[in-house]
Amino acid sequence: MKEINPFTRRRFIDLLTVLGGGLALPSCGRAPEPVATVPKADPIPGQYPRITLGEETILIFIYPGFTAIDALGPEYILAGMMGAKVRLVSKDGKPVMCETGYQVVPHFTFGTCPTRPTLLVVPGGTSGTLDAMADRETLRFLRDVGGAAEMAGSVCTGSLLLGAAGLLHGYRATSHWQTRGLLPLVGAIPTDERVVIDRNRVTGAGVTAGLDFALRLVQHYRGDFYAKGMELLAQYDPHPPFPGGGDPKTADPEVVALLNEMHKPFVDLCADTIRKHAMPPI
């Protein structure tokens, strides 16, 4: 059985009329060929010549305790790339409970997912990220699939997972502002930017930076025009109620101090877990 790429909630007006049935993809219950094709961005003929199609295979790794927006925010944007296959993968294929307590059903297990995707995305979390970093099978999966992927990326503390798998050594990278300072423990070069692209690694800062991360990837794969369309379709135009409050350099110092005090045990545990379980550079 075939399914249409889940672009229906994101498509430009009348786009499916142009595409017809050309975007039929394997159903969630059947794994695609486990070798990703080289992406190509072909313009749609006719009335949408500036809208391009591609063939990216994108895997988003989810694990118990992952932060949902780190995975599902980018998923919304990336799945807007027509022709791309965006799929969720977990260790055993069972429903995965996110950090806030609801479950997400993956498409693939470690053993059934494509082994050479176009892109592997790793979301962050807190205690769940610690558990994932301490799990050898998880690190081996990230190392093997992320190392074979054309590009590997992360959002928030997901960069610690990428790094613990040996995938960030010598790369510029970012993370949540409270854990960015741990990146040298995995051989990465901490960079105070919202999104960092260094060769075939792309990392996003904390939580909401996943949307910027995904839009930059759309720009990378499909160009400026397509990325502008996704930004507008998502109505991504942040107007925070406390301007400057989302950056520790400009936020209320008392708030920064409180959050640092509250989360210091977690940051210390991250450092300890990396030291105990991180794999050597790939």
Coordinates of C-alpha atoms in Angstrom, one line a residue:
M1 CA 0.0 0.0 0.0
K2 CA 1.2 3.5 -0.9
E3 CA 0.9 6.7 1.0
I4 CA 1.3 10.3 0.0
N5 CA 4.1 12.3 1.7
P6 CA 2.4 14.0 4.6
F7 CA 2.6 17.5 3.1
T8 CA -1.1 18.1 2.9
R9 CA -1.2 20.4 5.9
R10 CA 1.8 22.3 4.6
R11 CA 1.4 22.4 0.9
F12 CA 1.2 25.5 -1.2
I13 CA -2.3 26.1 -2.7
D14 CA -3.2 23.7 -5.5
L15 CA 0.2 22.0 -5.4
L16 CA -1.1 18.5 -5.4
T17 CA -3.0 19.3 -8.6
V18 CA 0.4 19.8 -10.2
L19 CA 2.0 16.8 -8.6
G20 CA -0.7 14.3 -9.1
G21 CA 0.3 10.9 -7.8
G22 CA 4.0 11.5 -8.2
L23 CA 4.9 11.5 -4.5
A24 CA 3.7 8.0 -3.5
L25 CA 6.0 6.7 -0.8
P26 CA 6.3 3.4 1.1
S27 CA 3.9 3.1 3.9
C28 CA 5.1 3.5 7.5
G29 CA 4.9 -0.3 7.9
R30 CA 7.4 -1.0 5.2
A31 CA 11.0 0.2 5.3
P32 CA 12.3 1.9 2.2
E33 CA 15.4 0.7 0.5
P34 CA 18.1 1.0 3.3
V35 CA 20.4 3.1 1.1
A36 CA 19.5 6.7 0.5
T37 CA 19.6 8.1 -3.0
V38 CA 21.6 11.2 -3.7
P39 CA 19.1 14.1 -3.2
K40 CA 18.2 16.1 -6.2
A41 CA 16.1 19.2 -6.3
D42 CA 14.2 19.3 -9.6
P43 CA 11.8 22.2 -10.3
I44 CA 8.1 21.3 -10.8
P45 CA 7.2 22.1 -14.4
G46 CA 4.4 24.4 -15.2
Q47 CA 3.0 27.0 -12.9
Y48 CA 5.4 26.3 -10.0
P49 CA 8.9 26.3 -11.6
R50 CA 10.6 27.7 -8.4
I51 CA 9.2 24.9 -6.2
T52 CA 11.7 22.0 -6.2
L53 CA 11.3 18.3 -5.5
G54 CA 13.9 16.1 -3.9
E55 CA 14.5 12.5 -2.7
E56 CA 16.0 13.0 0.8
T57 CA 15.7 10.3 3.3
I58 CA 15.6 11.9 6.8
L59 CA 15.7 10.0 10.1
I60 CA 14.7 11.5 13.4
F61 CA 15.9 9.5 16.3
I62 CA 13.6 9.4 19.3
Y63 CA 14.3 7.9 22.7
P64 CA 12.5 7.7 26.1
G65 CA 12.5 11.1 27.6
F66 CA 13.3 13.1 24.5
T67 CA 12.1 16.7 24.3
A68 CA 9.1 16.6 21.9
I69 CA 9.6 20.0 20.3
D70 CA 13.2 19.2 19.5
A71 CA 12.0 16.4 17.2
L72 CA 8.5 17.4 16.1
G73 CA 9.2 21.0 15.5
P74 CA 11.9 20.2 12.9
E75 CA 9.8 17.3 11.6
Y76 CA 7.0 19.8 10.6
I77 CA 9.5 21.9 8.6
L78 CA 11.5 19.1 7.1
A79 CA 8.4 17.1 6.0
G80 CA 7.4 20.2 4.0
M81 CA 10.1 19.3 1.5
M82 CA 8.1 17.6 -1.2
G83 CA 9.5 14.2 -2.1
A84 CA 11.5 13.9 1.1
K85 CA 10.8 10.8 3.3
V86 CA 10.9 12.0 7.0
R87 CA 10.7 9.0 9.4
L88 CA 11.1 8.5 13.1
V89 CA 13.4 5.7 14.4
S90 CA 13.7 4.3 17.9
K91 CA 15.7 1.4 19.5
D92 CA 12.9 -1.2 19.5
G93 CA 10.1 0.4 17.5
K94 CA 7.7 0.6 20.5
P95 CA 5.8 3.8 21.3
V96 CA 8.3 6.2 22.9
M97 CA 7.3 8.4 25.8
C98 CA 8.7 11.9 25.5
E99 CA 9.9 14.1 28.4
T100 CA 6.4 15.5 29.1
G101 CA 4.6 12.1 29.2
Y102 CA 2.9 11.5 25.9
Q103 CA 3.9 8.7 23.4
V104 CA 5.1 9.0 19.9
V105 CA 5.0 5.9 17.5
P106 CA 8.2 5.5 15.4
H107 CA 8.4 4.1 11.9
F108 CA 11.6 2.1 12.3
T109 CA 13.8 0.2 14.7
F110 CA 17.6 0.3 14.8
G111 CA 17.5 -2.9 12.7
T112 CA 15.0 -1.8 10.1
C113 CA 15.8 1.8 9.3
P114 CA 17.8 3.0 6.3
T115 CA 21.5 2.7 7.0
R116 CA 22.7 5.6 4.8
P117 CA 20.2 8.4 5.2
T118 CA 20.5 11.8 3.8
L119 CA 20.2 13.3 7.2
L120 CA 20.0 12.0 10.8
V121 CA 18.5 14.3 13.4
V122 CA 19.0 13.8 17.2
P123 CA 16.8 15.7 19.6
G124 CA 17.7 16.7 23.1
G125 CA 16.3 16.0 26.5
T126 CA 17.3 15.8 30.2
S127 CA 17.4 12.5 32.1
G128 CA 16.4 10.7 28.9
T129 CA 19.5 12.1 27.2
L130 CA 21.7 10.9 30.1
D131 CA 20.2 7.4 29.7
A132 CA 20.8 7.4 26.0
M133 CA 24.4 8.5 26.4
A134 CA 25.0 5.6 28.8
D135 CA 23.5 3.0 26.4
R136 CA 26.1 1.4 24.2
E137 CA 23.7 0.2 21.6
T138 CA 22.3 3.6 21.1
L139 CA 25.7 5.2 20.8
R140 CA 26.7 2.5 18.3
F141 CA 23.6 3.1 16.2
L142 CA 24.2 6.9 16.1
R143 CA 27.9 6.3 15.3
D144 CA 27.1 3.9 12.4
V145 CA 24.1 5.6 10.9
G146 CA 25.2 9.1 11.7
G147 CA 28.6 8.4 10.3
A148 CA 27.2 7.0 7.1
A149 CA 24.7 9.8 6.7
E150 CA 25.4 12.6 4.3
M151 CA 24.7 14.9 7.2
A152 CA 24.2 14.4 10.9
G153 CA 22.5 17.0 13.1
S154 CA 21.1 17.7 16.5
V155 CA 18.9 20.1 18.5
C156 CA 19.6 21.2 22.1
T157 CA 21.4 18.6 24.2
G158 CA 21.1 16.2 21.3
S159 CA 24.6 17.5 20.4
L160 CA 25.9 15.8 23.5
L161 CA 24.6 12.5 22.2
L162 CA 26.1 13.1 18.7
G163 CA 29.4 13.9 20.4
A164 CA 29.3 10.9 22.8
A165 CA 28.9 8.8 19.6
G166 CA 32.2 10.3 18.3
L167 CA 30.6 12.4 15.6
L168 CA 31.6 15.9 16.6
H169 CA 35.3 15.7 17.1
G170 CA 36.9 18.7 15.4
Y171 CA 33.6 20.2 14.4
R172 CA 32.2 23.6 15.4
A173 CA 28.9 22.9 17.3
T174 CA 26.3 24.4 19.6
S175 CA 23.9 23.1 22.2
H176 CA 21.5 24.4 24.8
W177 CA 23.3 27.4 26.5
Q178 CA 23.6 25.5 29.7
T179 CA 25.4 22.5 28.2
R180 CA 27.3 24.2 25.4
G181 CA 30.4 24.4 27.6
L182 CA 30.5 20.6 27.7
L183 CA 31.2 20.2 24.0
P184 CA 35.0 20.2 24.4
L185 CA 34.5 16.9 26.3
V186 CA 33.6 15.3 23.0
G187 CA 36.2 17.1 21.0
A188 CA 33.8 19.7 19.6
I189 CA 34.4 23.5 19.3
P190 CA 31.6 25.2 21.2
T191 CA 30.1 28.0 19.2
D192 CA 27.6 30.6 20.5
E193 CA 25.3 30.6 17.5
R194 CA 21.7 29.5 17.2
V195 CA 22.5 27.1 14.3
V196 CA 26.0 25.9 13.4
I197 CA 26.7 24.2 10.1
D198 CA 30.3 22.8 9.8
R199 CA 30.8 20.6 6.8
N200 CA 28.5 17.6 7.2
R201 CA 27.4 18.4 10.8
V202 CA 24.6 20.8 11.7
T203 CA 23.7 21.6 15.3
G204 CA 20.9 23.8 16.8
A205 CA 20.9 25.5 20.2
G206 CA 18.2 24.9 22.8
V207 CA 14.6 23.8 22.1
T208 CA 13.0 26.5 19.9
A209 CA 16.2 26.7 17.8
G210 CA 15.1 23.5 16.2
L211 CA 12.8 25.5 13.9
D212 CA 15.8 27.7 12.8
F213 CA 17.8 24.5 12.4
A214 CA 15.2 22.9 10.2
L215 CA 14.7 26.0 8.0
R216 CA 18.4 26.2 7.5
L217 CA 18.3 22.6 6.3
V218 CA 15.5 23.4 3.9
Q219 CA 17.6 26.2 2.6
H220 CA 20.5 23.8 2.2
Y221 CA 18.5 21.2 0.3
R222 CA 16.0 23.3 -1.7
G223 CA 17.4 26.8 -1.7
D224 CA 16.3 30.2 -0.4
F225 CA 12.9 30.5 -2.2
Y226 CA 11.6 27.2 -0.8
A227 CA 12.9 27.9 2.7
K228 CA 11.2 31.3 2.6
G229 CA 7.9 29.5 1.7
M230 CA 8.2 27.1 4.6
E231 CA 9.0 30.0 7.0
L232 CA 5.9 31.8 5.9
L233 CA 3.7 28.7 5.9
A234 CA 4.7 28.0 9.4
Q235 CA 4.2 31.7 10.3
Y236 CA 7.6 31.6 11.9
D237 CA 7.8 35.2 13.2
P238 CA 8.7 35.1 16.9
H239 CA 7.6 38.0 19.1
P240 CA 8.7 36.9 22.6
P241 CA 6.8 38.5 25.5
F242 CA 10.2 39.3 27.1
P243 CA 12.5 40.5 24.3
G244 CA 16.1 39.4 25.0
G245 CA 14.8 36.9 27.7
G246 CA 15.8 33.8 25.7
D247 CA 19.5 34.5 25.6
P248 CA 21.6 34.3 28.8
K249 CA 23.6 37.3 27.7
T250 CA 20.6 39.6 27.7
A251 CA 18.1 37.9 30.0
D252 CA 17.3 39.0 33.6
P253 CA 20.5 38.0 35.5
E254 CA 18.4 36.7 38.4
V255 CA 16.6 34.4 36.1
V256 CA 19.9 33.2 34.6
A257 CA 21.3 32.6 38.1
L258 CA 18.3 30.7 39.2
L259 CA 18.2 28.4 36.1
N260 CA 21.9 27.7 36.5
E261 CA 21.5 26.8 40.1
M262 CA 18.5 24.5 39.4
H263 CA 20.2 22.7 36.5
K264 CA 23.8 22.4 37.7
P265 CA 23.2 18.8 38.9
F266 CA 22.0 17.9 35.4
V267 CA 25.0 19.6 33.7
D268 CA 27.4 17.8 36.1
L269 CA 25.7 14.5 35.4
C270 CA 26.1 15.1 31.7
A271 CA 29.8 15.7 32.1
D272 CA 30.2 12.6 34.2
T273 CA 28.2 10.5 31.7
I274 CA 30.3 11.7 28.8
R275 CA 33.5 10.9 30.6
K276 CA 32.3 7.4 31.4
H277 CA 30.6 6.4 28.1
A278 CA 31.7 8.6 25.2
M279 CA 33.1 6.7 22.2
P280 CA 36.3 7.7 20.5
P281 CA 36.2 10.0 17.5
I282 CA 34.9 8.4 14.3

